[in-house]
Amino acid sequence: MSSITAIARPNIALIKYWGKQDRAANLPVTGSLSMTLDHFHTRTTITPDSSLKRDEILLNSRSAASGEAERIVRLLDRIRADFGVSGFVRVESENNFPTASGLASSASGFAALALAAARAFGLTLELRELSELARRGSGSAPRSLLGGLVMYAPESPGSDAYRLSQLRRPDEWELRMIVAVTTDEPKKVGSTEGMERTRRSSPYFRDWALHNTELLRKARDAVAAGNFAELGSLTESSCFSMHAVMMSANPPLVYWNPATLAVMRKVWDLREQGLEGYVTIDAGPHVKVLCEPQSAEALTDELRRIENVRAVFIERPGPGAEIVS
Amino acid sequence: MSSITAIARPNIALIKYWGKQDRAANLPVTGSLSMTLDHFHTRTTITPDSSLKRDEILLNSRSAASGEAERIVRLLDRIRADFGVSGFVRVESENNFPTASGLASSASGFAALALAAARAFGLTLELRELSELARRGSGSAPRSLLGGLVMYAPESPGSDAYRLSQLRRPDEWELRMIVAVTTDEPKKVGSTEGMERTRRSSPYFRDWALHNTELLRKARDAVAAGNFAELGSLTESSCFSMHAVMMSANPPLVYWNPATLAVMRKVWDLREQGLEGYVTIDAGPHVKVLCEPQSAEALTDELRRIENVRAVFIERPGPGAEIVS
């Protein structure tokens, strides 16, 4: 078999999930709704090689650290076990944006990996099968399989069967996501560890899941109605109730830095002045701002002026994961 | 009757309360434990004057704004109604520290007011009566009636009867509270309004109260055992679970600014390096750091170097409210 290359973009959740209901199956504790980006991406090439004695993993042109490699090999093992295929592969994966810093690199990474690896092993999988594979690597990765606005939620309340659905294709709703990068450093506590600490120690964990399910229902309605202000307001609610549950863990998980606060306050001040944007923050210090196309340039100019903001990008709704060669 | 002057110091809660169970009676939703400071203070003089047609309120040498004056007059009215006294008074109150910015000026203000006003009306009240008066003005004010480490909690679980108790006199446990002032501006959303928004809209409000009650029990034990590290860790837990519940309100209440985050991160970094301090933050952007005497100078030097930190003070456990003339 020859090399297969897939590209997937990170996605930014408007309605977040944080926490697993089942650690082994990596099942999210609640549904989520995201926008897949366009320019940021992971490009992953899988090359089956019969001379290999084990899988070989290169991330951003360097040999992967053991923890990273382990998550990737676990996904490859699952494909081999579940679909009865065999052989070792070389994985080469590159991000064109910072890795492991709260910019959803594990979402794009595991979406690209699942898609490329399945194909490299000669499999033709359905979306549901691909999304279950991608989820084993990262609970946010299934959303990057599709483009535009994507919901990933239980089929019925409490169900273990999660379904991926595209609520809006990339060209169906002109939205923008401004990404303000506030540090170059990777985060200290990764999402997997942070979620587990939160589940074990936060007094608010159960109510977080219940509340977020309600926000998800309202957000789906806001998308259906094309109501931007409502979607923005629900986005902020989901963001802050998630950071609240993180912060109430023991010891507290605070992913923000001073520049995170400065960007957040600036967006709120500008909104009061009529320039409409809504903040969302993932498990990291960067701030993303959901806005409409006509506000994107002005917002970006303002955010670029803030001290310690390293870079500001404007992203559009992007396509789903795809095989490129 | 002649003028009566009282002094009271603000107190910083280690185990916080946030939210009222009964808005009219201003009953806190949970007990709390605080340290009364020494240098910061409110000095309040009450002068009965038979020529007055209504109470006259001067705060920091200026005529009080109507909202501020109303809260004060309401307390004076209650004294007149409950204790059958009459006559109007002149209130002159001065803080030697910033007002309404998250430095507990309403706690010291209403403690001094209750004490001075009762005496000016010729009353000799018990601590319990004074604390109920002070609470009408601010739920944190009763704690400033006593010095050192003070607990203000229901007599039995769920009871409406709150009891004030001094757990440690000022000289019984050498602690320090470093106050890092991060802005000169008053806060946008006052505590009373913020608590009401939180009670009405946060999905975590009920669990916050239950959780904090548990922290209070553990903190009382840590004080009894003189276990500083345990008290510090519980202090941070209470702080972050309170800010979490604020942040999960709709719209989110975020009292922090960039310098708040910078101070918080610095304290955590220093603690990892062996310089032990624990952060607590009230409904405002300033950071207070609980530490032992031997760490206070070194911590203060570090915090003074942080950009946008306006001033840093070291406070000791101070005395309770007192009549000074």
XYZ file of C-alpha atoms in Angstrom:
650
model
C 0.000 0.000 0.000
C 1.210 3.505 -0.661
C 1.127 6.678 1.435
C -2.152 8.364 2.300
C -2.313 12.027 3.300
C -5.271 13.631 5.032
C -5.882 17.196 6.152
C -8.176 18.208 9.008
C -8.790 21.608 10.612
C -9.235 22.338 14.293
C -12.701 23.244 15.442
C -13.687 25.725 18.105
C -16.615 24.686 20.264
C -19.289 27.320 20.786
C -21.082 24.967 23.150
C -18.252 23.173 24.915
C -17.835 19.839 26.445
C -15.495 19.259 29.388
C -15.296 15.918 31.122
C -15.807 12.306 30.260
C -18.637 10.088 31.385
C -16.608 7.022 30.586
C -12.865 7.307 30.622
C -12.120 4.120 28.732
C -14.482 4.855 25.853
C -13.611 8.582 26.064
C -17.328 9.435 25.945
C -17.979 13.169 26.476
C -20.172 14.023 29.423
C -22.296 16.291 27.245
C -22.941 17.166 23.608
C -21.210 20.066 21.888
C -21.479 22.389 18.902
C -18.506 23.768 17.033
C -17.233 25.655 14.031
C -14.530 23.988 11.967
C -11.860 26.506 10.907
C -10.257 26.940 7.504
C -6.586 28.019 7.521
C -5.275 26.253 10.608
C -4.778 22.617 9.824
C -3.034 19.338 10.545
C -1.606 17.416 7.603
C -1.000 13.741 8.312
C 0.643 11.178 6.078
C 0.487 7.470 6.848
C 2.877 5.107 5.141
C 2.513 1.361 5.678
C 5.972 -0.193 5.722
C 6.483 -3.943 6.094
C 10.053 -3.423 7.294
C 8.844 -1.671 10.482
C 8.843 -3.541 13.796
C 6.571 -0.962 15.403
C 4.738 2.204 14.418
C 6.980 5.192 13.844
C 5.618 8.597 14.797
C 6.957 11.953 13.646
C 5.138 15.053 14.873
C 6.108 18.405 13.426
C 9.262 16.762 12.025
C 10.388 15.401 15.382
C 10.100 12.024 17.000
C 6.976 12.102 19.190
C 7.268 12.254 22.981
C 6.209 8.987 24.616
C 2.803 10.256 25.855
C 1.882 11.653 22.447
C 3.087 8.550 20.623
C 1.137 6.312 22.975
C -2.214 8.012 22.200
C -1.530 7.649 18.487
C -0.424 4.035 18.665
C -3.493 3.239 20.774
C -5.694 4.502 17.937
C -3.749 2.505 15.352
C -4.009 -0.606 17.558
C -7.745 -0.160 17.763
C -8.063 0.013 13.992
C -5.983 -3.142 13.675
C -8.000 -4.954 16.358
C -11.497 -3.799 15.367
C -11.119 -4.251 11.627
C -8.752 -7.220 11.494
C -5.942 -5.498 9.648
C -2.245 -5.667 10.416
C 1.138 -4.106 9.794
C 2.981 -1.117 11.167
C 2.953 2.366 9.718
C 4.971 5.551 9.661
C 2.910 8.563 10.803
C 4.114 12.028 9.813
C 1.967 14.856 11.088
C 2.450 18.620 10.816
C 0.463 21.489 12.262
C 0.637 24.940 10.704
C -0.303 26.467 14.090
C 0.874 26.028 17.738
C 0.443 22.537 19.181
C -0.999 21.642 22.631
C -1.684 25.203 23.656
C -5.473 25.397 23.531
C -5.877 25.824 19.784
C -7.556 22.462 19.286
C -4.574 20.731 17.745
C -5.653 17.390 19.150
C -9.025 17.708 17.394
C -7.506 18.279 13.967
C -4.717 15.820 14.721
C -6.920 12.876 15.583
C -9.451 13.628 12.840
C -6.674 13.598 10.233
C -5.124 10.499 11.791
C -8.359 8.486 11.878
C -9.185 9.361 8.285
C -5.698 8.742 6.872
C -5.003 5.610 8.904
C -8.274 3.895 8.011
C -7.584 4.499 4.356
C -3.931 3.446 4.635
C -5.091 0.113 6.100
C -7.322 -0.244 3.078
C -10.592 0.354 4.950
C -13.609 2.276 3.769
C -15.411 3.396 6.889
C -18.688 5.174 7.481
C -18.733 8.564 9.204
C -19.995 6.958 12.392
C -17.107 4.495 12.474
C -14.580 7.225 11.743
C -16.003 9.464 14.439
C -15.800 6.683 17.023
C -12.167 6.136 16.114
C -11.338 9.840 16.230
C -13.072 10.172 19.602
C -10.745 7.576 21.107
C -7.923 10.017 20.508
C -9.693 13.236 21.496
C -13.292 13.918 22.469
C -13.299 16.981 20.180
C -11.841 15.257 17.148
C -15.080 13.869 15.636
C -16.299 17.437 15.056
C -13.331 18.127 12.773
C -14.473 15.358 10.423
C -17.204 17.686 9.159
C -17.063 21.317 8.045
C -18.977 24.448 9.006
C -21.140 24.258 12.125
C -21.120 20.777 13.613
C -23.031 19.212 16.472
C -21.801 16.105 18.258
C -24.393 14.945 20.745
C -26.124 11.873 22.130
C -28.860 10.536 19.854
C -31.272 10.731 22.758
C -30.781 12.128 26.269
C -28.340 10.001 28.247
C -27.577 7.740 25.300
C -24.060 6.432 24.739
C -24.560 6.688 21.010
C -23.132 10.000 19.881
C -24.095 11.384 16.506
C -22.238 13.862 14.396
C -24.354 16.278 12.370
C -23.528 19.190 10.137
C -25.893 22.018 11.093
C -24.538 24.452 8.487
C -22.145 23.907 5.620
C -19.176 26.328 5.518
C -20.817 28.462 2.820
C -24.259 28.497 4.444
C -23.598 30.974 7.250
C -20.931 33.641 7.001
C -19.309 33.651 10.415
C -15.812 34.529 11.489
C -13.689 33.268 14.343
C -10.909 35.606 15.415
C -8.133 33.787 17.228
C -6.012 35.922 19.574
C -2.877 34.011 20.578
C -1.737 35.154 24.022
C 1.366 33.053 24.622
C 3.767 30.790 22.781
C 4.032 28.301 25.624
C 2.196 24.988 25.783
C -0.272 24.668 28.657
C 0.785 23.096 31.933
C -2.204 20.814 32.452
C -3.464 18.992 29.370
C -7.176 18.568 28.712
C -7.330 14.871 29.511
C -5.748 15.364 32.935
C -7.749 18.560 33.562
C -11.055 16.859 32.771
C -10.291 14.013 35.110
C -9.339 16.404 37.931
C -12.567 18.329 37.364
C -14.742 15.234 37.321
C -13.210 13.964 40.537
C -13.092 17.189 42.555
C -15.484 19.878 41.331
C -18.694 20.326 43.323
C -20.328 21.661 40.151
C -19.497 18.877 37.720
C -22.929 17.278 37.520
C -24.751 20.583 37.114
C -22.269 21.694 34.476
C -23.319 18.790 32.254
C -27.025 19.380 32.811
C -26.725 23.108 32.182
C -24.632 22.668 29.061
C -27.153 20.246 27.573
C -29.756 22.978 27.922
C -27.420 25.530 26.290
C -26.832 23.078 23.419
C -30.551 22.764 22.773
C -30.941 26.541 22.669
C -27.864 26.947 20.465
C -29.196 24.444 17.931
C -32.363 26.529 17.769
C -30.325 29.740 17.371
C -28.422 28.183 14.461
C -31.674 27.046 12.855
C -33.038 30.592 13.208
C -29.769 32.202 12.061
C -29.850 34.306 15.238
C -26.274 35.495 15.649
C -26.665 37.506 18.868
C -28.393 34.595 20.589
C -25.740 32.136 19.425
C -23.045 34.529 20.650
C -24.617 34.936 24.048
C -25.005 31.152 24.456
C -21.374 30.755 23.369
C -20.219 33.015 26.197
C -22.461 31.244 28.703
C -21.036 27.870 27.758
C -17.466 29.198 27.899
C -17.784 30.757 31.338
C -19.736 27.943 32.892
C -16.990 25.592 31.647
C -14.167 27.733 33.009
C -16.161 27.981 36.228
C -16.287 24.221 36.604
C -12.545 23.995 35.856
C -11.791 26.690 38.404
C -13.819 24.929 41.079
C -11.658 21.820 40.782
C -9.144 21.092 43.514
C -6.515 22.388 42.997
C -8.161 25.051 40.807
C -7.591 24.887 37.066
C -7.026 28.403 35.748
C -6.059 28.357 32.091
C -6.008 32.152 31.665
C -3.119 34.589 31.644
C -3.166 38.403 31.947
C -3.578 38.870 28.203
C -6.580 36.508 28.190
C -8.314 38.900 30.586
C -7.266 41.942 28.588
C -8.726 40.521 25.358
C -11.937 39.420 27.063
C -12.501 42.862 28.601
C -11.716 44.592 25.314
C -14.281 42.490 23.434
C -16.933 43.321 26.043
C -16.095 47.046 25.939
C -16.283 47.058 22.146
C -19.603 45.233 22.199
C -21.021 47.899 24.495
C -19.874 50.402 21.886
C -21.697 48.496 19.132
C -18.902 46.351 17.649
C -20.373 42.888 18.184
C -18.197 39.924 19.099
C -18.509 37.079 21.620
C -15.611 35.460 23.409
C -14.905 31.835 23.858
C -11.859 30.250 25.494
C -10.803 26.634 25.442
C -8.525 24.794 27.844
C -5.730 27.274 27.271
C -5.058 31.009 27.472
C -6.013 32.060 23.931
C -9.224 33.909 23.193
C -11.438 33.251 20.220
C -14.027 35.794 19.165
C -17.116 34.807 17.213
C -18.294 37.607 14.941
C -19.940 38.402 11.634
C -17.843 39.232 8.552
C -18.448 42.987 8.686
C -16.968 43.249 12.220
C -13.955 41.011 11.770
C -11.386 43.544 10.533
C -12.222 46.196 13.123
C -12.166 43.679 15.963
C -8.866 42.248 14.753
C -7.273 45.714 14.612
C -8.327 46.379 18.197
C -7.100 43.041 19.503
C -3.717 43.383 17.763
C -3.070 46.510 19.836
C -3.363 44.712 23.163
C -0.128 44.157 25.015
C 1.119 40.562 25.046
C -1.203 39.480 22.274
C 1.265 37.589 20.071
C -0.785 37.117 16.932
C -4.356 37.522 15.727
C -5.898 35.448 12.936
C -9.268 35.578 11.242
C -10.710 32.181 10.438
C -13.778 31.302 8.359
C -15.937 28.199 8.564
C -13.779 25.537 6.916
C -14.329 22.159 5.268
C -14.293 18.772 6.954
C -11.379 16.371 7.009
C -10.306 15.162 3.589
C -7.902 12.808 1.872
C -5.620 14.932 -0.279
C -3.348 12.314 -1.765
C -26.099 63.632 73.242
C -22.618 64.316 71.983
C -20.614 62.838 69.096
C -19.545 59.227 69.124
C -16.662 57.981 67.004
C -16.035 54.317 66.181
C -13.314 52.621 64.179
C -13.671 49.303 62.399
C -11.306 47.465 60.071
C -12.210 45.559 56.937
C -11.988 41.801 57.088
C -10.894 39.420 54.367
C -12.837 36.199 54.210
C -10.759 33.045 53.919
C -13.934 31.015 53.595
C -16.212 33.289 51.625
C -19.883 33.798 51.391
C -21.561 34.956 48.206
C -25.332 35.161 47.931
C -28.253 35.748 50.214
C -30.819 33.224 51.278
C -33.215 35.978 52.253
C -32.848 39.295 50.547
C -34.898 41.337 52.988
C -33.085 40.104 56.087
C -29.789 40.053 54.157
C -29.072 36.552 55.489
C -25.942 35.010 53.931
C -26.484 31.754 52.088
C -23.565 30.183 53.945
C -21.259 30.748 56.896
C -17.844 32.358 56.513
C -14.485 32.737 58.231
C -12.347 35.844 58.016
C -9.339 37.716 59.265
C -9.880 41.271 60.471
C -7.079 43.571 59.276
C -5.191 46.212 61.260
C -4.108 49.314 59.293
C -6.966 49.723 56.859
C -9.938 51.196 58.659
C -13.146 53.173 58.546
C -13.581 55.934 61.121
C -17.193 56.975 61.631
C -18.527 59.807 63.766
C -22.216 60.112 64.576
C -23.547 63.397 65.878
C -27.180 63.649 66.967
C -28.488 67.098 66.074
C -32.020 68.184 66.948
C -31.947 70.881 64.261
C -31.758 68.249 61.482
C -34.870 67.409 59.440
C -33.277 64.228 58.089
C -30.045 62.274 58.476
C -27.033 63.915 56.903
C -24.401 61.628 55.404
C -20.842 62.595 54.560
C -18.610 59.864 53.133
C -14.920 60.601 52.664
C -15.720 64.334 53.140
C -18.328 64.375 50.381
C -22.101 64.224 50.430
C -23.044 60.562 49.898
C -24.502 59.405 46.564
C -28.178 58.510 46.903
C -27.692 54.702 46.815
C -24.992 54.831 49.476
C -26.979 57.209 51.659
C -30.070 55.025 51.366
C -28.312 51.937 52.762
C -27.033 53.967 55.702
C -30.349 55.662 56.451
C -32.054 52.269 56.274
C -29.787 51.054 59.072
C -30.436 54.173 61.157
C -34.201 53.758 60.592
C -33.995 50.201 61.822
C -32.250 51.247 65.027
C -34.918 53.903 65.610
C -37.743 51.454 64.889
C -36.391 48.418 66.746
C -35.205 50.222 69.836
C -37.773 53.020 70.082
C -35.322 55.883 69.804
C -35.704 59.008 67.688
C -33.905 61.979 66.219
C -31.736 62.551 63.170
C -27.971 62.354 63.066
C -24.983 63.545 61.098
C -22.816 60.652 59.864
C -19.230 61.399 58.899
C -17.276 58.419 57.673
C -13.753 58.195 56.284
C -11.815 55.264 54.855
C -8.020 55.292 54.787
C -8.117 52.900 51.792
C -10.016 52.710 48.455
C -13.809 52.497 48.738
C -16.116 50.123 46.825
C -13.344 48.388 44.924
C -13.227 44.964 46.538
C -11.270 45.880 49.673
C -14.171 45.216 52.030
C -14.990 48.849 52.692
C -18.649 48.032 53.252
C -17.707 45.546 55.985
C -15.684 48.074 57.971
C -18.158 50.832 57.113
C -21.254 49.103 58.423
C -19.485 47.669 61.467
C -18.327 51.155 62.476
C -21.741 52.606 61.695
C -23.694 50.057 63.724
C -21.416 50.452 66.716
C -21.265 54.258 66.666
C -24.944 54.779 65.863
C -26.215 52.479 68.615
C -24.090 54.328 71.148
C -25.074 57.743 69.757
C -28.734 56.825 70.265
C -27.849 55.985 73.870
C -28.201 52.226 73.457
C -26.031 49.525 74.964
C -26.410 46.510 72.712
C -25.148 42.974 72.934
C -22.811 41.622 70.268
C -25.648 39.612 68.761
C -27.834 42.708 68.380
C -24.971 44.716 66.914
C -24.133 41.977 64.459
C -27.738 41.771 63.258
C -27.734 45.513 62.686
C -24.395 45.474 60.868
C -25.597 42.595 58.673
C -28.513 44.682 57.426
C -25.954 46.962 55.831
C -23.525 44.343 54.558
C -23.445 40.601 55.002
C -19.684 40.783 55.743
C -19.920 43.584 58.310
C -20.628 41.478 61.416
C -17.187 39.857 61.082
C -15.514 43.254 61.477
C -17.054 43.642 64.930
C -14.491 41.154 66.250
C -10.733 40.984 65.753
C -8.361 38.247 64.603
C -9.912 35.161 62.996
C -13.691 35.342 63.065
C -16.371 32.867 62.089
C -19.912 33.960 61.239
C -22.085 30.929 60.700
C -25.522 29.448 61.416
C -25.840 28.093 64.952
C -26.956 24.781 63.504
C -27.169 23.646 59.862
C -29.851 25.571 57.993
C -30.632 27.810 60.941
C -31.480 31.473 60.423
C -29.669 32.338 63.628
C -26.150 33.377 62.729
C -23.526 33.469 65.427
C -20.314 35.434 65.468
C -17.344 33.782 67.122
C -13.739 34.750 67.528
C -11.644 31.676 66.686
C -8.301 33.369 67.368
C -7.491 36.712 68.960
C -5.179 38.955 66.884
C -2.165 38.008 69.002
C -2.942 34.299 69.082
C -1.850 33.373 65.569
C 0.762 35.337 63.667
C -0.619 35.549 60.161
C -0.170 38.148 57.463
C -2.456 39.281 54.682
C -0.720 40.942 51.763
C -3.047 43.161 49.775
C -2.053 43.793 46.144
C -4.099 46.654 44.712
C -4.497 46.190 40.958
C -6.560 49.201 39.938
C -7.757 52.535 41.293
C -11.211 52.217 39.755
C -14.333 51.179 41.637
C -15.884 47.953 40.410
C -18.672 48.008 37.827
C -21.061 45.567 39.499
C -21.474 45.933 43.268
C -21.663 42.894 45.517
C -25.366 43.197 46.292
C -26.314 43.267 42.611
C -23.749 40.588 41.763
C -25.053 38.222 44.435
C -28.592 38.612 43.228
C -27.599 37.947 39.617
C -25.714 34.848 40.729
C -28.573 33.526 42.845
C -31.034 33.962 39.991
C -28.966 32.688 37.080
C -26.088 30.416 38.096
C -26.614 26.677 37.618
C -24.107 26.107 40.447
C -25.581 28.307 43.154
C -27.041 25.597 45.367
C -23.931 23.421 45.218
C -21.740 26.423 45.945
C -23.449 26.885 49.306
C -23.272 23.192 50.185
C -19.632 22.954 49.181
C -18.630 26.087 51.055
C -20.269 24.829 54.237
C -18.017 21.791 54.020
C -14.947 23.993 53.448
C -15.924 26.072 56.489
C -16.056 23.005 58.700
C -12.598 21.926 57.538
C -11.204 25.445 57.930
C -12.443 25.690 61.511
C -10.580 22.441 62.201
C -7.447 23.786 60.485
C -7.570 26.895 62.676
C -8.014 24.769 65.783
C -4.997 22.698 64.754
C -2.966 25.754 63.739
C -2.406 24.076 60.353
C -1.382 26.932 58.075
C -0.933 24.984 54.817
C -4.348 23.375 55.209
C -6.010 26.712 55.969
C -4.277 28.218 52.929
C -5.394 25.453 50.631
C -9.004 25.721 51.859
C -8.795 29.494 51.385
C -7.923 29.047 47.722
C -10.650 26.442 47.251
C -13.263 28.779 48.679
C -12.013 31.687 46.576
C -12.056 29.822 43.284
C -15.332 28.048 43.865
C -16.849 31.486 44.616
C -15.393 33.091 41.501
C -16.591 30.043 39.594
C -20.168 30.546 40.728
C -19.937 34.276 39.852
C -18.546 33.452 36.430
C -21.336 30.987 35.727
C -23.974 33.687 36.220
C -25.701 35.093 33.160
C -24.242 37.417 32.005
C -20.940 36.193 33.521
C -19.495 38.140 36.437
C -15.737 38.419 35.986
C -14.201 40.664 38.626
C -10.588 40.091 37.543
C -8.297 42.229 35.433
C -4.964 41.280 33.791
C -2.961 42.219 36.894
C -5.191 39.974 39.037
C -4.089 37.031 36.902
C -0.455 38.107 36.976
C -0.413 38.262 40.793
C -2.226 34.938 41.146
C 0.207 33.150 38.818
C 3.200 34.726 40.561
C 2.011 33.518 43.976
C 1.576 29.990 42.607
C 5.019 30.032 40.969
C 6.632 31.267 44.187
C 4.847 28.601 46.204
C 6.268 25.917 43.905
C 9.673 27.425 44.672
C 9.033 27.179 48.417
C 7.812 30.696 49.264
C 4.417 29.849 50.728
C 1.415 32.105 50.170
C -2.239 31.452 49.279
C -4.379 33.753 47.172
C -7.849 34.966 47.849
C -9.871 37.430 45.806
C -13.098 39.149 46.745
C -15.702 40.731 44.490
C -13.137 42.967 42.865
C -9.798 42.724 41.042
C -7.385 42.964 43.986
C -5.506 39.940 45.251
C -4.894 39.163 48.895
C -2.232 36.682 49.888
C -2.386 34.805 53.179
C 1.064 33.998 54.512
C 3.129 33.573 57.636
C 5.261 36.428 59.010
C 8.588 35.075 57.745
C 7.358 35.052 54.113
C 5.625 38.418 54.054
C 8.508 40.691 53.029
C 9.807 38.442 50.273
C 6.325 37.958 48.831
C 5.632 41.680 48.975
C 8.880 42.479 47.127
C 7.930 40.057 44.358
C 4.394 41.370 44.003
C 5.537 45.011 43.887
C 7.527 44.212 40.737
C 4.464 43.083 38.781
C 3.272 45.448 36.109
C 0.035 47.296 36.899
C 0.172 46.430 40.573
C -0.532 49.847 42.067
C 0.322 49.242 45.689
C 1.081 46.370 48.036
C 0.337 46.435 51.773
C 1.073 43.955 54.532
C -1.716 43.643 57.074
C -1.709 41.803 60.399
C -4.680 40.397 62.275
C -6.331 43.508 63.738
C -8.705 44.292 66.598
C -12.483 44.376 66.453
C -14.597 47.496 66.075
C -14.195 49.964 68.928
C -15.534 53.251 70.202
C -12.627 55.686 70.238
C -14.304 58.841 71.526
